[in-house]
Amino acid sequence: MPTVEGAGVHLKRAFGFQHVPEFDPFLLFDEFHSEKPEEYSMGFPFHPHRGIETITYVLQGEVRHEDSLGNRGIIRPGEVQWMTAGSGIIHQEMPQGDENGALWGFQLWANLPASQKMMEPRYQEIKSNRVPELLMEKGLKVRIICGEVNGVEGPVREIITDPEYLDVTVPADEKFSHITVPGYTVFAYVIEGSGRFDKEKDPCAFEVEGGRYFDPAEGCVIGPETLVLYGDGDSIEVTAGDKGIRFLLISGKPIAEPVAWYGPVVMNTKEELKVAFEEYRQGSFTR
């Protein structure tokens, strides 16, 4: 769903407010991808966050950030910023394209349980060379941001909802299989190429949001800018199309708590939201 946020940044939103609690513990997933600076250069000026984590992964260009606590830095290609807003952060994110004006990346919002919503804010800033790139048989490649594959663990750790965040590349017509945790929310987002995410390759085994009822996905092939939400299970299997496929595979443990959400603040009750915005107005939002 095309949308505009911040001071005029054009995004494509795979899921958001209307999908709670379907993606629990995740709240929102955006892709920003443009070669037109006028679609992103105005960025996201200073704004507050409380009660959530924001995860930014950049493929092209960069995102400059700074906050009310004195933190500042640049997220460059292949890098990740895992920001835990906790009790409150006021920050800004200003995208900048590469030498060709290209900007490409993703932002995921993850919820925090009530017991941790007011935890001390923190950052995990991961440089590209710290992200393990696992080369597997038949040319499969996995960048492990968070989680574990074949005994190799990603650099982002100690996250309450036990998430996994993988960047997976599968050559043409090859298969990628991965064990998942029963009861966890699991989804994939296609970046490039295409593939089949249903083991049985049955076009009637899944529904396409916004699709026509009498027009099942031909051959079950899923292409770019499409998100696949899995049902419960203990493994997934992806078969690449004739040009290969690259996708993000993300999972996490559901929180199963009430969600009170307004803008950049996500709490458990409306009363907590009112307190957050009153503190913001009074200048006592950050601890």
Tab-separated table of C-alpha atoms in Angstrom:
chain	number	residue	atom	x	y	z
A	1	MET	CA	0.000	0.000	0.000
A	2	PRO	CA	1.705	3.237	-1.113
A	3	THR	CA	1.766	5.799	1.678
A	4	VAL	CA	3.518	9.022	2.669
A	5	GLU	CA	4.977	9.557	6.141
A	6	GLY	CA	7.239	12.004	7.945
A	7	ALA	CA	7.746	15.259	6.055
A	8	GLY	CA	6.894	13.636	2.726
A	9	VAL	CA	8.665	10.273	2.425
A	10	HIS	CA	7.067	7.913	-0.081
A	11	LEU	CA	6.821	4.374	1.298
A	12	LYS	CA	5.227	1.051	0.487
A	13	ARG	CA	3.547	-0.397	3.581
A	14	ALA	CA	3.231	-4.168	3.675
A	15	PHE	CA	1.283	-4.156	6.939
A	16	GLY	CA	0.357	-1.706	9.644
A	17	PHE	CA	-2.305	-0.641	12.129
A	18	GLN	CA	-5.173	-2.562	10.544
A	19	HIS	CA	-3.290	-5.862	10.848
A	20	VAL	CA	-3.060	-5.929	14.655
A	21	PRO	CA	-2.938	-8.588	16.155
A	22	GLU	CA	-2.368	-10.657	12.996
A	23	PHE	CA	1.384	-9.976	12.984
A	24	ASP	CA	1.959	-9.912	16.776
A	25	PRO	CA	4.611	-9.021	18.013
A	26	PHE	CA	5.241	-6.934	14.884
A	27	LEU	CA	3.304	-3.741	14.228
A	28	LEU	CA	4.392	-2.283	10.909
A	29	PHE	CA	6.651	-3.041	7.943
A	30	ASP	CA	7.658	-0.431	5.345
A	31	GLU	CA	9.868	-0.537	2.258
A	32	PHE	CA	11.444	2.712	1.065
A	33	HIS	CA	12.775	2.392	-2.478
A	34	SER	CA	13.240	5.330	-4.842
A	35	GLU	CA	15.708	7.022	-7.185
A	36	LYS	CA	13.943	10.366	-6.826
A	37	PRO	CA	15.322	12.481	-3.946
A	38	GLU	CA	12.129	14.520	-3.876
A	39	GLU	CA	10.349	11.366	-2.683
A	40	TYR	CA	12.490	10.932	0.437
A	41	SER	CA	14.907	13.814	1.104
A	42	MET	CA	12.573	15.653	3.514
A	43	GLY	CA	12.885	12.665	5.827
A	44	PHE	CA	11.443	12.161	9.281
A	45	PRO	CA	12.143	15.271	11.419
A	46	PHE	CA	12.232	14.958	15.205
A	47	HIS	CA	9.380	12.839	16.573
A	48	PRO	CA	8.822	10.705	19.696
A	49	HIS	CA	8.653	6.927	20.162
A	50	ARG	CA	7.659	4.944	23.229
A	51	GLY	CA	6.815	1.302	23.886
A	52	ILE	CA	8.291	-0.182	20.691
A	53	GLU	CA	11.438	-1.118	18.806
A	54	THR	CA	12.230	0.168	15.311
A	55	ILE	CA	14.486	-1.917	13.072
A	56	THR	CA	16.028	-0.221	10.028
A	57	TYR	CA	17.905	-2.210	7.338
A	58	VAL	CA	19.512	-0.298	4.449
A	59	LEU	CA	20.461	-1.717	1.035
A	60	GLN	CA	21.227	1.499	-0.907
A	61	GLY	CA	21.891	5.076	0.144
A	62	GLU	CA	22.037	5.892	3.834
A	63	VAL	CA	19.928	7.119	6.748
A	64	ARG	CA	21.369	9.729	9.120
A	65	HIS	CA	19.888	9.788	12.605
A	66	GLU	CA	20.185	11.657	15.878
A	67	ASP	CA	18.143	11.831	19.061
A	68	SER	CA	17.377	13.748	22.233
A	69	LEU	CA	19.787	11.578	24.230
A	70	GLY	CA	22.774	12.735	22.201
A	71	ASN	CA	23.103	9.660	19.979
A	72	ARG	CA	23.845	10.173	16.290
A	73	GLY	CA	25.128	8.141	13.377
A	74	ILE	CA	24.650	6.914	9.810
A	75	ILE	CA	23.075	3.635	8.667
A	76	ARG	CA	24.872	2.619	5.464
A	77	PRO	CA	24.261	-0.208	2.928
A	78	GLY	CA	24.166	-3.611	4.577
A	79	GLU	CA	23.853	-2.089	8.040
A	80	VAL	CA	21.142	-2.365	10.675
A	81	GLN	CA	19.917	-0.143	13.461
A	82	TRP	CA	17.839	-1.920	16.108
A	83	MET	CA	16.473	0.857	18.299
A	84	THR	CA	14.583	0.049	21.486
A	85	ALA	CA	12.603	3.199	22.271
A	86	GLY	CA	11.409	1.849	25.620
A	87	SER	CA	10.376	4.662	27.966
A	88	GLY	CA	10.902	7.305	25.312
A	89	ILE	CA	13.149	8.701	22.617
A	90	ILE	CA	12.759	11.792	20.438
A	91	HIS	CA	14.736	11.274	17.246
A	92	GLN	CA	14.949	12.094	13.575
A	93	GLU	CA	15.858	9.984	10.535
A	94	MET	CA	17.033	11.729	7.382
A	95	PRO	CA	17.509	9.557	4.264
A	96	GLN	CA	20.098	10.337	1.613
A	97	GLY	CA	20.517	8.596	-1.749
A	98	ASP	CA	23.733	7.183	-3.204
A	99	GLU	CA	25.680	8.788	-6.071
A	100	ASN	CA	22.803	7.888	-8.407
A	101	GLY	CA	20.126	9.167	-6.049
A	102	ALA	CA	19.000	5.633	-5.104
A	103	LEU	CA	17.632	4.900	-1.651
A	104	TRP	CA	16.459	1.422	-0.631
A	105	GLY	CA	15.727	-0.081	2.715
A	106	PHE	CA	13.172	-1.362	5.176
A	107	GLN	CA	11.793	-0.442	8.571
A	108	LEU	CA	10.076	-2.876	10.896
A	109	TRP	CA	8.316	-1.948	14.127
A	110	ALA	CA	8.210	-4.536	16.909
A	111	ASN	CA	6.072	-4.241	20.019
A	112	LEU	CA	7.346	-4.473	23.588
A	113	PRO	CA	5.457	-6.312	26.344
A	114	ALA	CA	3.937	-4.265	29.161
A	115	SER	CA	6.727	-5.294	31.540
A	116	GLN	CA	9.353	-3.761	29.218
A	117	LYS	CA	7.589	-0.782	27.630
A	118	MET	CA	9.277	1.640	30.025
A	119	MET	CA	12.725	0.044	29.853
A	120	GLU	CA	15.770	2.229	29.304
A	121	PRO	CA	16.168	3.136	25.605
A	122	ARG	CA	19.064	1.537	23.742
A	123	TYR	CA	20.559	1.075	20.294
A	124	GLN	CA	22.177	-1.876	18.623
A	125	GLU	CA	23.981	-0.449	15.592
A	126	ILE	CA	25.345	-3.207	13.393
A	127	LYS	CA	27.963	-2.495	10.717
A	128	SER	CA	27.797	-4.578	7.555
A	129	ASN	CA	30.971	-6.524	8.329
A	130	ARG	CA	29.435	-7.734	11.592
A	131	VAL	CA	26.499	-9.416	9.842
A	132	PRO	CA	27.485	-13.050	9.134
A	133	GLU	CA	26.948	-14.090	5.509
A	134	LEU	CA	26.496	-17.835	5.387
A	135	LEU	CA	27.276	-19.471	2.036
A	136	MET	CA	25.395	-22.750	1.817
A	137	GLU	CA	25.322	-25.578	-0.694
A	138	LYS	CA	23.885	-25.004	-4.174
A	139	GLY	CA	24.685	-21.295	-3.984
A	140	LEU	CA	22.230	-20.360	-1.226
A	141	LYS	CA	23.258	-17.308	0.800
A	142	VAL	CA	21.892	-16.063	4.127
A	143	ARG	CA	22.781	-12.828	5.940
A	144	ILE	CA	21.956	-13.405	9.604
A	145	ILE	CA	20.933	-10.171	11.319
A	146	CYS	CA	19.140	-11.823	14.221
A	147	GLY	CA	18.630	-15.495	14.990
A	148	GLU	CA	20.627	-18.579	14.064
A	149	VAL	CA	21.224	-20.658	10.928
A	150	ASN	CA	23.401	-23.795	10.909
A	151	GLY	CA	24.957	-22.838	14.223
A	152	VAL	CA	25.842	-19.292	13.093
A	153	GLU	CA	24.241	-16.561	15.219
A	154	GLY	CA	23.452	-13.019	14.152
A	155	PRO	CA	24.848	-9.966	16.005
A	156	VAL	CA	21.509	-8.596	17.270
A	157	ARG	CA	20.806	-10.354	20.552
A	158	GLU	CA	18.926	-10.095	23.859
A	159	ILE	CA	15.642	-9.060	22.232
A	160	ILE	CA	12.607	-9.858	24.369
A	161	THR	CA	10.372	-11.282	21.628
A	162	ASP	CA	13.096	-13.723	20.474
A	163	PRO	CA	13.018	-12.512	16.859
A	164	GLU	CA	14.751	-13.825	13.767
A	165	TYR	CA	15.702	-11.561	10.845
A	166	LEU	CA	17.333	-13.164	7.800
A	167	ASP	CA	18.205	-11.863	4.325
A	168	VAL	CA	17.998	-14.940	2.079
A	169	THR	CA	19.157	-15.368	-1.539
A	170	VAL	CA	18.261	-18.542	-3.429
A	171	PRO	CA	19.564	-19.306	-6.958
A	172	ALA	CA	17.157	-20.216	-9.780
A	173	ASP	CA	15.062	-23.348	-9.165
A	174	GLU	CA	16.801	-24.173	-5.870
A	175	LYS	CA	15.097	-24.675	-2.504
A	176	PHE	CA	15.612	-23.076	0.891
A	177	SER	CA	14.313	-24.891	3.975
A	178	HIS	CA	14.345	-23.508	7.484
A	179	ILE	CA	13.136	-24.663	10.895
A	180	THR	CA	10.736	-22.286	12.668
A	181	VAL	CA	9.362	-22.188	16.209
A	182	PRO	CA	5.756	-23.432	16.569
A	183	GLY	CA	3.484	-20.684	17.828
A	184	TYR	CA	5.718	-17.867	16.530
A	185	THR	CA	4.613	-15.346	13.904
A	186	VAL	CA	6.567	-15.965	10.681
A	187	PHE	CA	6.541	-13.878	7.506
A	188	ALA	CA	8.646	-13.369	4.378
A	189	TYR	CA	8.975	-10.291	2.189
A	190	VAL	CA	10.196	-10.655	-1.391
A	191	ILE	CA	12.922	-8.169	-2.377
A	192	GLU	CA	13.944	-9.449	-5.813
A	193	GLY	CA	13.055	-12.298	-8.167
A	194	SER	CA	10.205	-14.680	-7.467
A	195	GLY	CA	9.440	-18.020	-5.908
A	196	ARG	CA	6.940	-20.429	-4.427
A	197	PHE	CA	6.353	-20.275	-0.679
A	198	ASP	CA	3.789	-23.074	-0.484
A	199	LYS	CA	5.395	-26.524	-0.251
A	200	GLU	CA	2.517	-28.160	-2.093
A	201	LYS	CA	2.430	-25.456	-4.796
A	202	ASP	CA	-1.336	-25.351	-4.440
A	203	PRO	CA	-2.823	-22.017	-5.600
A	204	CYS	CA	-5.954	-22.692	-3.549
A	205	ALA	CA	-3.993	-23.218	-0.317
A	206	PHE	CA	-3.645	-19.510	0.426
A	207	GLU	CA	-5.468	-16.226	-0.083
A	208	VAL	CA	-4.091	-13.113	-1.751
A	209	GLU	CA	-5.192	-9.922	-0.020
A	210	GLY	CA	-6.861	-7.711	-2.592
A	211	GLY	CA	-6.910	-10.546	-5.130
A	212	ARG	CA	-9.914	-11.760	-7.055
A	213	TYR	CA	-11.737	-14.741	-5.592
A	214	PHE	CA	-11.809	-16.673	-8.860
A	215	ASP	CA	-8.251	-15.893	-9.904
A	216	PRO	CA	-5.834	-17.993	-7.785
A	217	ALA	CA	-2.142	-17.122	-8.007
A	218	GLU	CA	-0.922	-18.820	-11.173
A	219	GLY	CA	1.611	-21.440	-10.202
A	220	CYS	CA	1.782	-19.924	-6.711
A	221	VAL	CA	4.635	-17.667	-7.843
A	222	ILE	CA	5.210	-14.726	-5.507
A	223	GLY	CA	7.111	-11.674	-6.772
A	224	PRO	CA	8.698	-8.480	-5.381
A	225	GLU	CA	6.944	-6.146	-2.950
A	226	THR	CA	4.807	-9.010	-1.669
A	227	LEU	CA	4.609	-10.247	1.905
A	228	VAL	CA	3.848	-13.864	2.785
A	229	LEU	CA	2.347	-14.505	6.236
A	230	TYR	CA	2.632	-18.129	7.336
A	231	GLY	CA	0.220	-20.109	9.458
A	232	ASP	CA	1.482	-22.030	12.488
A	233	GLY	CA	4.054	-24.756	11.864
A	234	ASP	CA	7.613	-25.891	12.445
A	235	SER	CA	9.346	-25.228	9.110
A	236	ILE	CA	9.153	-23.333	5.826
A	237	GLU	CA	10.319	-24.165	2.322
A	238	VAL	CA	10.856	-21.691	-0.526
A	239	THR	CA	11.511	-22.704	-4.134
A	240	ALA	CA	13.133	-20.023	-6.277
A	241	GLY	CA	11.790	-19.133	-9.723
A	242	ASP	CA	13.784	-19.210	-12.943
A	243	LYS	CA	15.642	-15.988	-12.043
A	244	GLY	CA	16.235	-16.799	-8.389
A	245	ILE	CA	14.787	-14.995	-5.386
A	246	ARG	CA	15.888	-12.759	-2.522
A	247	PHE	CA	13.636	-12.266	0.476
A	248	LEU	CA	13.606	-11.273	4.129
A	249	LEU	CA	12.492	-13.955	6.580
A	250	ILE	CA	11.305	-12.580	9.925
A	251	SER	CA	9.765	-14.261	12.958
A	252	GLY	CA	9.054	-13.522	16.609
A	253	LYS	CA	7.214	-14.647	19.721
A	254	PRO	CA	3.725	-13.101	20.026
A	255	ILE	CA	3.088	-10.930	23.072
A	256	ALA	CA	-0.705	-11.454	23.203
A	257	GLU	CA	-1.451	-8.234	25.084
A	258	PRO	CA	-3.862	-5.362	24.396
A	259	VAL	CA	-2.508	-2.753	21.959
A	260	ALA	CA	-3.241	0.973	22.300
A	261	TRP	CA	-1.572	2.708	19.354
A	262	TYR	CA	-1.484	6.310	18.247
A	263	GLY	CA	1.160	7.501	15.797
A	264	PRO	CA	4.685	6.692	17.040
A	265	VAL	CA	3.606	5.562	20.527
A	266	VAL	CA	2.306	2.054	21.293
A	267	MET	CA	1.118	1.205	24.800
A	268	ASN	CA	-1.406	-1.194	26.355
A	269	THR	CA	-4.167	1.256	27.321
A	270	LYS	CA	-5.578	4.573	26.123
A	271	GLU	CA	-4.763	6.060	29.530
A	272	GLU	CA	-1.067	5.252	28.974
A	273	LEU	CA	-1.236	6.926	25.568
A	274	LYS	CA	-2.696	10.070	27.128
A	275	VAL	CA	0.103	10.146	29.696
A	276	ALA	CA	2.743	9.755	26.965
A	277	PHE	CA	1.453	12.640	24.870
A	278	GLU	CA	0.905	14.864	27.911
A	279	GLU	CA	4.517	14.242	28.956
A	280	TYR	CA	5.616	15.075	25.420
A	281	ARG	CA	3.761	18.391	25.554
A	282	GLN	CA	5.254	19.176	28.961
A	283	GLY	CA	8.805	18.300	27.942
A	284	SER	CA	9.162	15.313	30.304
A	285	PHE	CA	8.788	12.544	27.711
A	286	THR	CA	12.401	11.317	27.898
A	287	ARG	CA	13.824	10.054	31.186
